[in-house]
Amino acid sequence: MSDASKPAGFYTLKTLTPGAAQLHKLSALLTLLLLVFGFALASPAFLSVNNTLTVLLQTSVIGLLGIGMTMVIITGGIDLSVGSVLALSGVITGMSVKVGLPVVPAMTLGVIAGGLCGAFNGFVITRLRIPPFVATLGMMLIARGIALQLTGAAPISQLGEAFGVLGNGALFRVVEMRENGFPRVVFPGIPYPAILLLIVAIGAAYLLRRRQIGRHIYATGSNEEAARLSGVRVDSAKLYAYVMSGALAGLAGNVLMSRLVTAQPSEGVMYELDAIAAAVIGGASLSGGVGGVSGTMIGAFIIGILRNGLNMAGVSAFIQQIVIGFVVIGAVWIDQIRNRP
């Protein structure tokens, strides 16, 4: 029977059973706990308050990118541009602050710039019918080139203390002054990036599971033809996912550049692989239709803890790249096994 002759009801949605999805998430959670246990045995300082907060800071950027990537992967696409968009958005924010714009409006411009990059990806994919891999690979080069051209490949510094509040500030931080006049941190507080990640994760999970656009995103990735025949505006769902991916990359760029208190046009290289790995480790399927925010958060923490633990163990950055590379391959391999008939 040809596709043209199949009735709308002939098409079925491709999803994992609830039990299989929960089993995958539980296995990812178990892996996370084993990593924590292993690194804690290797170094008692691993579970210290300061190191825990460091992990939260390191994971916040991966988590923000991973949430946007999850939406794109659920539609059956991929976004290789998020690392470069992160850098471009951070540069635009830094340049805006440098010319005198207040920090909040400047960061808003950075997020908008990221969203526009995502919109361009969505337009090229849905209107020009260029495969997501090629379209976002092109945007990766475009965004990185613009960031380097705008700055002359040099970092933008002297952005002021206010610029560093988002990336370095914390809620409930307690500091007391010693008799010698120097401050002592009693409690470092909860980092603002971790709070921001939590808010974004809750909002994205609600959107995907409780709102119509979320159901359309899942339907598009499960079976695009069936979704179209059912009245779903497939192109709009894809465009929305890519805009969200770009905007969250812009937000992640603000967080990262704020931590550095400089706008670095060379930042974000290979961050797209961390985002993809976080989503796939957490249960998202590269063939579309399957995934969730909670699983992506587990995946992001697996990557963050792995990097942090290896750092504390004295493993070189080059070996870390090798380990993360194997993690990416393993995550995709598991996804392939999961989707075999």
Tab-separated table of C-alpha atoms in Angstrom, residues 24 280 283-288 290 329-340:
chain	number	residue	atom	x	y	z
A	24	HIS	CA	15.606	3.985	30.913
A	280	VAL	CA	20.100	11.110	24.740
A	283	GLY	CA	16.082	9.054	27.224
A	284	ALA	CA	15.525	11.251	24.164
A	285	SER	CA	15.554	9.316	20.897
A	286	LEU	CA	17.494	10.685	17.923
A	287	SER	CA	14.757	9.284	15.683
A	288	GLY	CA	12.244	11.599	17.364
A	290	VAL	CA	10.624	10.360	22.697
A	329	ILE	CA	28.878	7.082	21.343
A	330	GLY	CA	27.508	4.835	24.079
A	331	ALA	CA	24.412	6.991	24.532
A	332	VAL	CA	23.620	6.914	20.812
A	333	TRP	CA	24.287	3.157	20.682
A	334	ILE	CA	21.822	2.576	23.509
A	335	ASP	CA	19.304	4.746	21.651
A	336	GLN	CA	19.740	2.598	18.526
A	337	ILE	CA	19.242	-0.606	20.497
A	338	ARG	CA	16.142	0.841	22.147
A	339	ASN	CA	14.576	1.665	18.773
A	340	ARG	CA	15.227	-1.654	17.061
